[in-house]
Coordinates of C-alpha atoms in Angstrom, one line a residue:
Chain A
X197 CA 163.0 -32.6 100.7
X198 CA 161.1 -35.2 102.7
X199 CA 161.4 -38.9 102.2
X200 CA 158.0 -39.1 100.4
X201 CA 158.7 -36.4 97.8
X202 CA 162.2 -37.9 97.2
X203 CA 160.8 -41.3 96.8
X204 CA 158.1 -40.2 94.4
X205 CA 160.6 -38.3 92.2
X206 CA 162.8 -41.4 92.1
X207 CA 159.9 -43.5 91.0
X208 CA 159.0 -41.0 88.3
X209 CA 162.6 -41.1 87.0
X210 CA 162.5 -44.8 86.6
X211 CA 159.4 -45.0 84.5
X212 CA 159.8 -46.9 81.2
X213 CA 159.4 -44.8 78.0
X214 CA 156.8 -47.3 76.8
X215 CA 154.8 -47.0 80.0
X216 CA 154.9 -48.7 83.4
X217 CA 157.8 -49.8 85.5
X218 CA 160.1 -52.8 85.2
X219 CA 160.2 -55.5 87.8
X220 CA 163.5 -55.9 89.6
X221 CA 166.4 -55.9 87.2
X222 CA 164.1 -56.4 84.2
X223 CA 163.5 -54.1 81.3
X224 CA 159.9 -55.0 80.6
X225 CA 157.0 -53.4 82.4
X226 CA 155.8 -55.7 85.3
X227 CA 152.2 -55.4 86.2
X228 CA 152.8 -55.7 90.0
X229 CA 155.5 -53.0 90.0
X230 CA 153.4 -50.7 87.7
X231 CA 150.4 -51.0 90.0
X232 CA 152.4 -50.1 93.1
X233 CA 154.1 -47.2 91.4
X234 CA 150.8 -45.9 90.0
X235 CA 149.3 -46.0 93.5
X236 CA 152.4 -44.2 94.9
X237 CA 152.1 -41.4 92.4
X238 CA 148.4 -41.0 92.1
X239 CA 148.3 -37.5 93.6
X240 CA 150.9 -36.2 91.1
X241 CA 150.1 -34.9 87.6
X242 CA 152.8 -37.0 85.9
X243 CA 153.2 -38.2 82.3
X244 CA 154.6 -41.3 83.8
X245 CA 151.2 -42.0 85.4
X246 CA 149.4 -41.5 82.1
X247 CA 151.8 -43.8 80.3
X248 CA 151.3 -46.4 83.0
X249 CA 147.5 -46.3 82.8
X250 CA 147.8 -46.8 79.0
X251 CA 150.1 -49.7 79.6
X252 CA 147.6 -51.4 82.1
X253 CA 144.7 -50.9 79.7
X254 CA 146.5 -52.3 76.7
X255 CA 148.0 -55.3 78.5
X256 CA 144.6 -56.5 79.8
X257 CA 143.8 -59.9 78.3
X258 CA 140.5 -60.3 76.3
X259 CA 139.1 -62.4 79.2
X260 CA 139.6 -59.5 81.7
X261 CA 142.7 -60.9 83.4
X262 CA 146.2 -59.4 83.4
X263 CA 149.5 -61.2 82.7
X264 CA 152.5 -60.9 85.0
X265 CA 154.3 -58.5 82.7
X266 CA 154.1 -56.9 79.2
X267 CA 154.7 -59.6 76.6
X268 CA 153.8 -62.5 78.9
X269 CA 151.5 -65.3 77.7
X270 CA 147.8 -64.3 77.8
X271 CA 146.9 -66.7 80.6
X272 CA 146.1 -64.2 83.3
X273 CA 147.2 -64.6 86.9
X274 CA 147.3 -63.1 90.4
X275 CA 148.2 -59.6 89.1
X276 CA 144.6 -59.1 88.0
X277 CA 143.5 -58.3 91.5
X278 CA 146.3 -55.8 91.9
X279 CA 145.5 -54.1 88.6
X280 CA 141.8 -53.9 89.6
X281 CA 142.9 -52.2 92.9
X282 CA 145.2 -49.8 91.1
X283 CA 142.6 -48.9 88.4
X284 CA 139.9 -48.3 91.0
X285 CA 142.2 -46.2 93.1
X286 CA 143.1 -43.9 90.3
X287 CA 139.5 -43.8 89.1
X288 CA 140.2 -45.2 85.7
X289 CA 137.4 -46.1 83.2
X290 CA 135.1 -48.7 84.7
X291 CA 134.7 -51.1 81.7
X292 CA 138.2 -52.8 82.1
X293 CA 137.6 -53.0 85.8
X294 CA 134.2 -54.7 85.4
X295 CA 135.8 -57.3 83.1
X296 CA 138.6 -57.9 85.6
X297 CA 136.1 -58.4 88.4
X298 CA 134.1 -60.9 86.3
X299 CA 137.3 -62.9 85.8
X300 CA 138.2 -62.7 89.4
X301 CA 134.8 -64.1 90.4
X302 CA 135.3 -67.1 88.1
X303 CA 139.0 -67.7 89.0
X304 CA 139.5 -70.0 92.1
X305 CA 141.9 -72.3 93.8
X306 CA 142.0 -75.8 92.4
X307 CA 140.7 -77.2 95.7
X308 CA 137.4 -75.5 94.8
X309 CA 136.7 -78.4 92.5
X310 CA 134.8 -81.3 94.1
X311 CA 137.4 -83.9 93.0
X312 CA 140.3 -82.1 94.7
X313 CA 138.2 -81.3 97.8
X314 CA 137.6 -85.1 98.1
X315 CA 141.3 -85.9 97.5
X316 CA 142.5 -83.4 100.1
X317 CA 139.9 -84.7 102.6
X318 CA 140.6 -88.4 102.2
X319 CA 144.0 -89.2 100.5
X320 CA 146.3 -86.2 100.6
X321 CA 146.2 -85.1 104.3
X322 CA 149.9 -84.1 104.8
X323 CA 149.1 -80.5 104.5
X324 CA 146.5 -79.6 107.2
X325 CA 143.8 -77.3 105.8
X326 CA 140.1 -77.3 105.1
X327 CA 139.6 -77.6 101.3
X328 CA 136.0 -76.4 101.6
X329 CA 137.5 -73.0 102.3
X330 CA 139.2 -71.8 99.2
X331 CA 140.4 -68.5 97.7
X332 CA 142.6 -67.5 94.8
X333 CA 145.8 -69.1 93.4
X334 CA 148.8 -67.3 92.0
X335 CA 148.5 -69.0 88.7
X336 CA 145.6 -70.9 87.0
X337 CA 145.4 -74.6 87.8
X338 CA 146.9 -74.4 91.3
X339 CA 145.6 -74.1 94.8
X340 CA 144.8 -71.0 96.9
X341 CA 147.5 -69.0 98.6
X342 CA 147.4 -66.2 101.1
X343 CA 148.7 -63.2 99.1
X344 CA 146.6 -63.7 95.9
X345 CA 143.5 -64.4 98.1
X346 CA 144.0 -61.2 100.1
X347 CA 144.5 -59.1 97.0
X348 CA 141.4 -60.5 95.4
X349 CA 139.4 -60.0 98.5
X350 CA 140.4 -56.3 98.7
X351 CA 139.6 -55.8 95.0
X352 CA 136.1 -57.3 95.4
X353 CA 135.3 -55.5 98.6
X354 CA 136.4 -52.1 97.2
X355 CA 134.4 -52.7 94.0
X356 CA 131.3 -53.9 95.7
X357 CA 131.1 -51.8 98.8
X358 CA 127.3 -52.4 99.0
X359 CA 124.5 -54.1 97.1
X360 CA 126.6 -57.3 96.6
X361 CA 125.1 -60.1 94.6
X362 CA 124.9 -63.5 96.3
X363 CA 127.9 -64.7 94.2
X364 CA 130.1 -61.8 95.3
X365 CA 129.0 -62.1 99.0
X366 CA 129.7 -65.9 99.0
X367 CA 133.1 -65.5 97.3
X368 CA 134.2 -62.8 99.8
X369 CA 133.0 -64.9 102.7
X370 CA 134.7 -68.0 101.4
X371 CA 137.9 -66.1 100.8
X372 CA 137.9 -64.7 104.3
X373 CA 137.2 -68.1 105.8
X374 CA 140.1 -69.5 103.8
X375 CA 142.5 -66.9 105.2
X376 CA 141.4 -67.6 108.8
X377 CA 141.8 -71.4 108.1
X378 CA 145.4 -71.0 106.8
X379 CA 146.7 -68.8 109.7
X380 CA 149.7 -70.0 111.7
X381 CA 148.9 -71.3 115.2
X382 CA 150.7 -68.4 116.8
X383 CA 148.9 -65.9 114.6
X384 CA 150.1 -64.4 111.3
X385 CA 150.5 -66.1 107.9
X386 CA 153.1 -68.0 106.0
X387 CA 152.7 -68.3 102.2
X388 CA 149.9 -70.9 102.5
X389 CA 149.0 -73.3 105.2
X390 CA 150.0 -72.7 108.9
X391 CA 150.7 -76.4 109.5
X392 CA 152.5 -78.8 107.2
X393 CA 153.2 -82.5 108.1
X394 CA 152.1 -81.7 111.6
X395 CA 154.7 -78.9 112.1
X396 CA 153.6 -75.2 112.5
X397 CA 155.2 -72.8 110.1
X398 CA 156.7 -69.4 110.9
X399 CA 154.6 -66.4 109.8
X400 CA 156.1 -63.9 107.3
X401 CA 155.8 -60.2 108.1
X402 CA 154.7 -59.1 104.6
X403 CA 152.2 -61.9 104.1
X404 CA 150.7 -61.3 107.5
X405 CA 150.3 -57.6 106.8
X406 CA 148.7 -58.3 103.4
X407 CA 146.3 -60.8 104.9
X408 CA 145.3 -58.4 107.6
X409 CA 144.4 -55.8 104.9
X410 CA 141.7 -58.3 103.7
X411 CA 140.3 -58.9 107.2
X412 CA 139.3 -55.5 108.3
X413 CA 135.9 -56.5 109.5
X414 CA 137.2 -58.9 112.1
X415 CA 137.9 -57.4 115.5
X416 CA 138.7 -60.6 117.5
X417 CA 140.4 -64.0 117.2
X418 CA 142.9 -64.5 114.5
X419 CA 143.1 -60.8 113.5
X420 CA 143.9 -59.6 117.0
X421 CA 146.4 -62.4 117.5
X422 CA 148.0 -61.6 114.1
X423 CA 148.2 -57.9 114.8
X424 CA 150.0 -58.8 118.1
X425 CA 152.4 -61.0 116.2
X426 CA 153.0 -58.3 113.6
X427 CA 153.7 -55.6 116.3
X428 CA 156.3 -57.9 117.8
X429 CA 157.8 -59.0 114.5
X430 CA 158.3 -55.6 112.7
X431 CA 160.3 -54.2 115.6
X432 CA 164.0 -54.6 114.6
X433 CA 163.1 -55.5 111.1
X434 CA 165.7 -54.1 108.6
X435 CA 163.7 -54.6 105.4
X436 CA 161.9 -51.6 103.8
X437 CA 159.6 -54.0 102.0
X438 CA 158.3 -55.7 105.1
X439 CA 158.1 -52.4 107.0
X440 CA 156.1 -50.8 104.2
X441 CA 153.5 -53.6 104.2
X442 CA 153.4 -53.5 108.0
X443 CA 152.8 -49.7 107.9
X444 CA 150.0 -50.1 105.4
X445 CA 148.3 -52.7 107.5
X446 CA 148.7 -50.8 110.8
X447 CA 147.2 -47.8 109.0
X448 CA 144.1 -49.7 107.8
X449 CA 143.6 -51.2 111.3
X450 CA 144.4 -47.8 113.0
X451 CA 146.8 -49.7 115.2
X452 CA 149.0 -48.1 117.9
X453 CA 152.2 -49.3 116.2
X454 CA 151.7 -47.2 113.1
X455 CA 153.8 -44.2 114.0
X456 CA 156.8 -46.2 115.2
X457 CA 156.6 -48.5 112.2
X458 CA 156.6 -45.7 109.6
X459 CA 159.5 -44.0 111.5
X460 CA 161.4 -47.3 111.2
X461 CA 160.5 -47.4 107.5
X462 CA 161.9 -43.9 106.9
X463 CA 165.1 -44.8 108.8
X464 CA 165.8 -47.8 106.6
X465 CA 165.1 -46.0 103.3
X466 CA 168.7 -45.0 102.9
X467 CA 169.2 -42.4 100.1
X468 CA 172.6 -43.9 99.2
X469 CA 171.4 -47.5 98.6
X470 CA 169.8 -48.7 95.4
X471 CA 166.2 -49.7 96.2
X472 CA 163.9 -51.4 93.8
X473 CA 160.9 -49.6 92.4
X474 CA 158.5 -52.0 94.2
X475 CA 160.0 -51.1 97.5
X476 CA 160.2 -47.4 96.7
X477 CA 156.5 -47.5 95.7
X478 CA 155.3 -49.4 98.7
X479 CA 157.3 -47.1 100.9
X480 CA 155.6 -44.1 99.3
X481 CA 152.1 -45.7 99.7
X482 CA 152.9 -46.5 103.3
X483 CA 154.2 -43.0 104.2
X484 CA 151.1 -41.4 102.6
X485 CA 148.8 -43.8 104.4
X486 CA 150.5 -43.0 107.7
X487 CA 150.0 -39.3 107.0
X488 CA 146.3 -39.9 106.6
X489 CA 146.0 -39.9 102.8
X490 CA 143.9 -42.5 101.0
X491 CA 145.2 -46.1 101.4
X492 CA 144.7 -48.0 98.1
X493 CA 144.6 -51.3 100.0
X494 CA 141.8 -50.3 102.4
X495 CA 138.9 -52.7 101.8
X496 CA 136.4 -50.0 102.5
X497 CA 137.9 -47.5 100.2
X498 CA 135.1 -45.1 99.0
Chain B
X181 CA 130.5 -105.6 67.9
X182 CA 128.6 -106.0 71.2
X183 CA 129.1 -103.9 74.3
X184 CA 131.5 -106.3 75.9
X185 CA 133.7 -106.4 72.8
X186 CA 133.6 -102.7 72.6
X187 CA 134.8 -102.3 76.2
X188 CA 137.6 -104.8 75.8
X189 CA 138.8 -103.1 72.6
X190 CA 138.6 -99.6 74.2
X191 CA 140.6 -100.9 77.2
X192 CA 143.2 -102.4 74.9
X193 CA 143.6 -99.2 72.8
X194 CA 143.9 -97.1 76.0
X195 CA 146.4 -99.5 77.5
X196 CA 148.5 -99.5 74.4
X197 CA 148.4 -95.7 74.2
X198 CA 149.5 -95.4 77.8
X199 CA 152.3 -98.0 77.3
X200 CA 153.6 -96.1 74.3
X201 CA 153.4 -92.8 76.1
X202 CA 155.3 -94.2 79.1
X203 CA 158.0 -95.7 76.8
X204 CA 158.3 -92.6 74.7
X205 CA 161.7 -91.0 75.2
X206 CA 161.1 -87.8 77.1
X207 CA 164.4 -86.0 76.5
X208 CA 166.0 -84.7 73.4
X209 CA 169.7 -84.4 74.4
X210 CA 172.0 -86.7 76.2
X211 CA 174.0 -84.5 78.5
X212 CA 175.9 -87.1 80.3
X213 CA 179.7 -86.6 80.5
X214 CA 182.0 -89.5 79.8
X215 CA 183.4 -89.3 83.3
X216 CA 182.0 -87.5 86.3
X217 CA 184.4 -86.2 88.9
X218 CA 183.7 -85.8 92.6
X219 CA 185.6 -84.4 95.5
X220 CA 184.4 -85.0 99.1
X221 CA 185.9 -82.6 101.7
X222 CA 185.9 -82.8 105.4
X223 CA 184.9 -79.6 107.1
X224 CA 183.6 -79.5 110.7
X225 CA 182.6 -75.9 110.9
X226 CA 181.8 -72.7 108.9
X227 CA 184.7 -70.4 109.1
X228 CA 187.2 -68.3 107.0
X229 CA 189.2 -71.4 106.4
X230 CA 186.5 -72.5 103.9
X231 CA 188.0 -69.9 101.4
X232 CA 191.3 -71.9 101.0
X233 CA 189.6 -75.3 101.4
X234 CA 187.2 -74.6 98.5
X235 CA 189.8 -73.1 96.3
X236 CA 192.2 -76.0 96.8
X237 CA 189.4 -78.5 96.1
X238 CA 188.4 -76.7 92.9
X239 CA 191.8 -76.7 91.3
X240 CA 192.1 -80.4 90.4
X241 CA 188.9 -80.1 88.4
X242 CA 190.7 -77.7 85.9
X243 CA 187.4 -75.9 85.3
X244 CA 187.3 -73.7 82.3
X245 CA 185.9 -70.6 83.9
X246 CA 188.6 -68.0 82.8
X247 CA 186.8 -65.0 81.4
X248 CA 183.4 -66.5 82.0
X249 CA 180.4 -65.3 84.0
X250 CA 179.7 -67.6 86.9
X251 CA 176.4 -67.8 88.7
X252 CA 176.2 -69.4 92.1
X253 CA 172.8 -70.7 93.0
X254 CA 172.5 -71.3 96.7
X255 CA 169.4 -72.7 98.4
X256 CA 167.8 -69.9 100.4
X257 CA 164.3 -70.8 101.4
X258 CA 163.2 -69.5 104.7
X259 CA 165.0 -68.4 107.9
X260 CA 164.1 -70.7 110.8
X261 CA 166.3 -70.0 113.8
X262 CA 168.3 -73.1 114.9
X263 CA 167.5 -75.1 111.8
X264 CA 170.0 -75.7 108.9
X265 CA 167.5 -74.7 106.2
X266 CA 169.8 -72.6 103.9
X267 CA 173.2 -73.0 102.2
X268 CA 175.6 -71.3 104.7
X269 CA 176.6 -67.8 103.8
X270 CA 180.2 -68.5 104.6
X271 CA 180.4 -71.3 102.1
X272 CA 178.7 -69.2 99.4
X273 CA 181.2 -66.4 100.0
X274 CA 184.1 -68.9 99.8
X275 CA 182.9 -70.3 96.5
X276 CA 182.5 -66.8 95.1
X277 CA 186.1 -66.0 96.1
X278 CA 187.4 -69.2 94.7
X279 CA 185.9 -68.6 91.2
X280 CA 187.3 -65.1 91.1
X281 CA 190.7 -66.5 92.0
X282 CA 190.2 -68.9 89.0
X283 CA 189.9 -65.8 86.8
X284 CA 186.1 -65.9 86.2
X285 CA 185.2 -62.6 84.5
X286 CA 182.3 -62.2 87.0
X287 CA 180.7 -64.1 89.9
X288 CA 177.2 -63.4 90.9
X289 CA 174.9 -65.1 93.4
X290 CA 171.3 -65.6 92.3
X291 CA 168.3 -67.2 94.1
X292 CA 164.5 -67.0 93.9
X293 CA 163.3 -68.0 97.3
X294 CA 160.3 -70.3 97.1
X295 CA 158.0 -69.1 99.9
X296 CA 159.4 -65.7 100.9
X297 CA 158.6 -62.6 98.9
X298 CA 160.9 -60.4 101.0
X299 CA 164.2 -61.5 99.6
X300 CA 166.1 -58.6 101.3
X301 CA 164.9 -59.7 104.7
X302 CA 165.9 -63.3 104.0
X303 CA 169.4 -62.2 102.9
X304 CA 169.7 -60.2 106.1
X305 CA 168.5 -63.0 108.3
X306 CA 170.6 -65.7 106.8
X307 CA 173.7 -63.4 106.8
X308 CA 174.2 -63.8 103.1
X309 CA 173.6 -60.1 102.4
X310 CA 176.4 -59.1 104.7
X311 CA 178.7 -61.8 103.4
X312 CA 178.2 -60.7 99.8
X313 CA 178.5 -57.0 100.6
X314 CA 181.7 -57.7 102.4
X315 CA 183.2 -59.5 99.4
X316 CA 181.6 -57.1 96.9
X317 CA 179.7 -59.9 95.2
X318 CA 176.4 -59.0 93.4
X319 CA 173.2 -60.7 94.2
X320 CA 170.3 -61.1 91.8
X321 CA 166.8 -61.9 93.0
X322 CA 165.7 -64.5 90.4
X323 CA 162.1 -64.0 91.4
X324 CA 162.2 -60.5 89.9
X325 CA 164.6 -60.7 87.0
X326 CA 164.0 -60.0 83.3
X327 CA 162.4 -63.2 81.9
X328 CA 163.0 -65.1 78.7
X329 CA 160.5 -67.7 77.4
X330 CA 162.4 -70.9 77.3
X331 CA 161.5 -74.2 75.7
X332 CA 162.1 -77.1 78.1
X333 CA 164.6 -79.7 76.8
X334 CA 162.7 -82.6 78.3
X335 CA 159.0 -83.5 78.5
X336 CA 158.4 -85.2 81.8
X337 CA 156.1 -82.5 83.3
X338 CA 154.2 -81.4 80.3
X339 CA 154.7 -77.7 80.7
X340 CA 156.8 -77.4 77.5
X341 CA 157.9 -73.8 78.3
X342 CA 158.9 -71.8 81.3
X343 CA 159.8 -68.2 81.6
X344 CA 163.3 -68.2 83.1
X345 CA 165.5 -65.3 84.3
X346 CA 167.9 -63.6 81.9
X347 CA 170.7 -63.8 84.5
X348 CA 170.4 -67.6 84.4
X349 CA 170.1 -67.9 80.6
X350 CA 173.1 -65.5 80.1
X351 CA 175.5 -67.1 82.6
X352 CA 178.3 -69.2 81.2
X353 CA 178.8 -71.4 84.2
X354 CA 176.1 -72.3 86.8
X355 CA 177.0 -73.7 90.1
X356 CA 174.3 -75.3 92.1
X357 CA 175.0 -74.9 95.9
X358 CA 172.3 -77.0 97.7
X359 CA 172.0 -77.4 101.4
X360 CA 172.0 -81.2 101.9
X361 CA 168.5 -82.0 103.2
X362 CA 165.7 -84.5 103.3
X363 CA 162.5 -83.4 101.8
X364 CA 159.0 -84.6 102.7
X365 CA 157.7 -84.6 99.1
X366 CA 160.8 -85.7 97.1
X367 CA 162.8 -87.7 99.6
X368 CA 165.8 -85.4 99.3
X369 CA 166.5 -81.9 98.1
X370 CA 170.0 -81.6 96.6
X371 CA 171.7 -80.0 93.6
X372 CA 168.9 -80.8 91.0
X373 CA 165.9 -79.9 93.3
X374 CA 167.8 -76.7 94.1
X375 CA 167.2 -75.5 90.5
X376 CA 163.6 -74.9 91.3
X377 CA 164.9 -71.6 92.7
X378 CA 165.6 -70.3 89.2
X379 CA 161.8 -70.4 88.3
X380 CA 160.6 -66.8 88.9
X381 CA 158.0 -66.0 91.6
X382 CA 156.8 -62.8 89.8
X383 CA 155.5 -65.1 87.1
X384 CA 154.6 -68.3 88.9
X385 CA 154.0 -67.2 92.5
X386 CA 155.4 -67.9 95.9
X387 CA 155.7 -70.9 96.0
X388 CA 156.0 -71.9 92.4
X389 CA 153.0 -74.1 92.8
X390 CA 152.6 -74.8 89.1
X391 CA 155.7 -77.0 89.4
X392 CA 154.1 -79.1 92.2
X393 CA 151.0 -79.7 90.1
X394 CA 153.0 -80.6 87.1
X395 CA 154.9 -83.1 89.2
X396 CA 157.9 -82.2 91.4
X397 CA 160.2 -84.9 90.1
X398 CA 159.1 -84.3 86.5
X399 CA 159.6 -80.6 86.8
X400 CA 163.1 -81.1 88.3
X401 CA 164.0 -83.3 85.3
X402 CA 162.7 -80.8 82.7
X403 CA 164.4 -77.8 84.4
X404 CA 167.8 -79.6 84.8
X405 CA 167.6 -80.8 81.2
X406 CA 167.2 -77.2 80.1
X407 CA 169.5 -75.4 82.5
X408 CA 172.0 -78.1 83.7
X409 CA 174.2 -76.9 86.5
X410 CA 177.8 -77.4 85.3
X411 CA 179.1 -77.8 88.8
X412 CA 177.9 -78.5 92.3
X413 CA 179.2 -77.4 95.7
X414 CA 177.0 -78.9 98.3
X415 CA 176.8 -77.7 101.9
X416 CA 176.7 -80.9 104.0
X417 CA 178.8 -79.5 106.9
X418 CA 175.5 -79.3 108.9
X419 CA 172.8 -81.1 106.9
X420 CA 169.2 -81.7 107.7
X421 CA 167.4 -84.9 108.2
X422 CA 163.8 -85.8 109.3
X423 CA 161.0 -83.4 108.3
X424 CA 162.9 -81.4 105.7
X425 CA 163.2 -79.0 104.0
X426 CA 162.2 -76.7 106.9
X427 CA 161.5 -78.5 110.1
X428 CA 164.0 -81.3 110.1
X429 CA 166.9 -81.6 112.6
X430 CA 170.6 -80.9 112.1
X431 CA 172.8 -83.8 111.0
X432 CA 176.5 -83.1 111.2
X433 CA 177.8 -84.7 108.0
X434 CA 180.9 -82.5 108.2
X435 CA 181.1 -82.7 104.4
X436 CA 181.4 -80.4 101.4
X437 CA 180.8 -82.2 98.2
X438 CA 182.1 -80.8 94.9
X439 CA 181.2 -82.4 91.5
X440 CA 181.1 -81.6 87.9
X441 CA 177.9 -83.7 87.5
X442 CA 174.7 -82.9 89.4
X443 CA 173.5 -86.5 89.1
X444 CA 176.7 -88.0 90.5
X445 CA 176.6 -85.4 93.3
X446 CA 173.0 -86.1 94.2
X447 CA 173.5 -89.9 94.1
X448 CA 176.3 -89.7 96.7
X449 CA 174.5 -87.1 98.8
X450 CA 171.3 -89.2 98.9
X451 CA 173.3 -92.1 100.2
X452 CA 174.9 -89.9 102.8
X453 CA 171.3 -89.1 104.0
X454 CA 170.5 -92.8 104.1
X455 CA 168.4 -93.0 100.9
X456 CA 168.9 -95.2 97.8
X457 CA 169.2 -92.8 94.9
X458 CA 167.3 -95.3 92.7
X459 CA 164.3 -94.8 94.9
X460 CA 164.2 -91.1 94.1
X461 CA 162.6 -90.7 90.8
X462 CA 164.3 -87.6 89.6
X463 CA 167.8 -88.9 90.5
X464 CA 167.0 -92.3 89.0
X465 CA 165.7 -90.8 85.7
X466 CA 168.3 -88.2 85.5
X467 CA 170.9 -91.0 85.1
X468 CA 169.5 -91.6 81.7
X469 CA 170.4 -88.3 80.2
X470 CA 171.5 -85.5 82.6
X471 CA 174.5 -87.2 84.3
X472 CA 176.0 -90.4 85.7
X473 CA 175.1 -92.1 88.9
X474 CA 178.7 -93.0 89.5
X475 CA 181.8 -90.9 89.3
X476 CA 185.5 -90.8 90.0
X477 CA 186.5 -89.5 93.4
X478 CA 189.3 -87.0 93.1

């Protein structure tokens, strides 16, 4: 049995009876984990997938957002973009997706407000960034960060492949500019800003890969520099999580490092070790993407 | 009433309300022990010798850990080669071993890194993964644990509730193991600031930016009032000064500090870093209800 099939069977086995998959050591369905697992199993006729879709549909908040996990407070957060990507990928009914997109378009980093823009421009300049360029926060009432911005951009680009309204176009443009603004000086991305108190931060492999997924239109500058950085950084990496995200990004960018990266990923997926559902799912998505199957994180997914 | 009178009256009412608000007691429980105990050890390097050193230093505290579940909470933030950012793996391993020798029923290590979503990679890079595997000590990623909605036991930051990991809530004895560092926002990051790491990323993000907006000092106070670490083992063998918590420079304090009171521990450690603890809001305020600023040196 190949690593993909083995991984998919393992994910199916770990499905919760009430639907979805638990995050880490938890026993409640986590929205992030459920989205990855659903994407990983989308080509299998599985009761686990049906239960997971039901879970996603019933946990959507009335305003269109998603919580972090089943039973969470109904505030809505960064998982909304992931749920939108997952539902679109599995071709689920469109009404919940439309509600989610409306919420995403309204939801923005706190620096999007004129008062905070002014504060970050004049008083609070320890963290070096351009507050005119904002994206999406992890959690309402906070500023934009790289990962939630990248996921939101992917969700919007996939859902509006053409005929975008001005609001959608502007939001996508602004989000992409925010990602470029927050890149580390050597390429790649840390969690947020590239420079804090005058010191450059070190990029993270997974964050860089996720940001690159949202910047597929760029073929120069920061994207090229970041792909170079990622090619250098993944080599020797022992983490299946980072290797899976790198593979997914290399696949979207049709990068020359793809085959070696997926080979490294398969090597570190030890059948004897306990691996979390998130990592198993991302690994399955990555292996399928490397084999040429549909990549759920491709911004131009048709 | 003319417009001037109205403005004066409004200002007076607002001023009084703000004064009352600032004077309102913001905590419900006084957690201060009668006496706080501290031990300061000299250690000039990270080695196997730490096992015996930590065990011998713990014994005079007569800690009641027999049959209890112990959770060690190190400070694992980000791997930056050449910079002492994280609690050293060897010290975490030594502490785990010592609590097992003191007959703890179980010893686990738990952390929810603030910036890094790939906890496995961080464990590998810092050497903590190998250290714990070698000693057969379990690690829990607090960013991705089962969560329990928890009412905060103080009201400095205004959040009222946080979802906190079941592992933290279920542990009988929590040991905060900070890396002794300066911090560009809070002055220092020590045993109380280290408790930020129990707030789960899967709920609040990477970083837990909601705590920054609610006030870093204020959030520290509310978290520590709710989950007060019972013990501190601070890694000051090689500390960090300057642009901490990531980009500072090494400072060889050659010190491990043990204490049964996080406020006493942080007060001494702040002084070792050249700061007055009374100038650091969360340490100063914590002296009112979480612990004592002074303690007995064992």
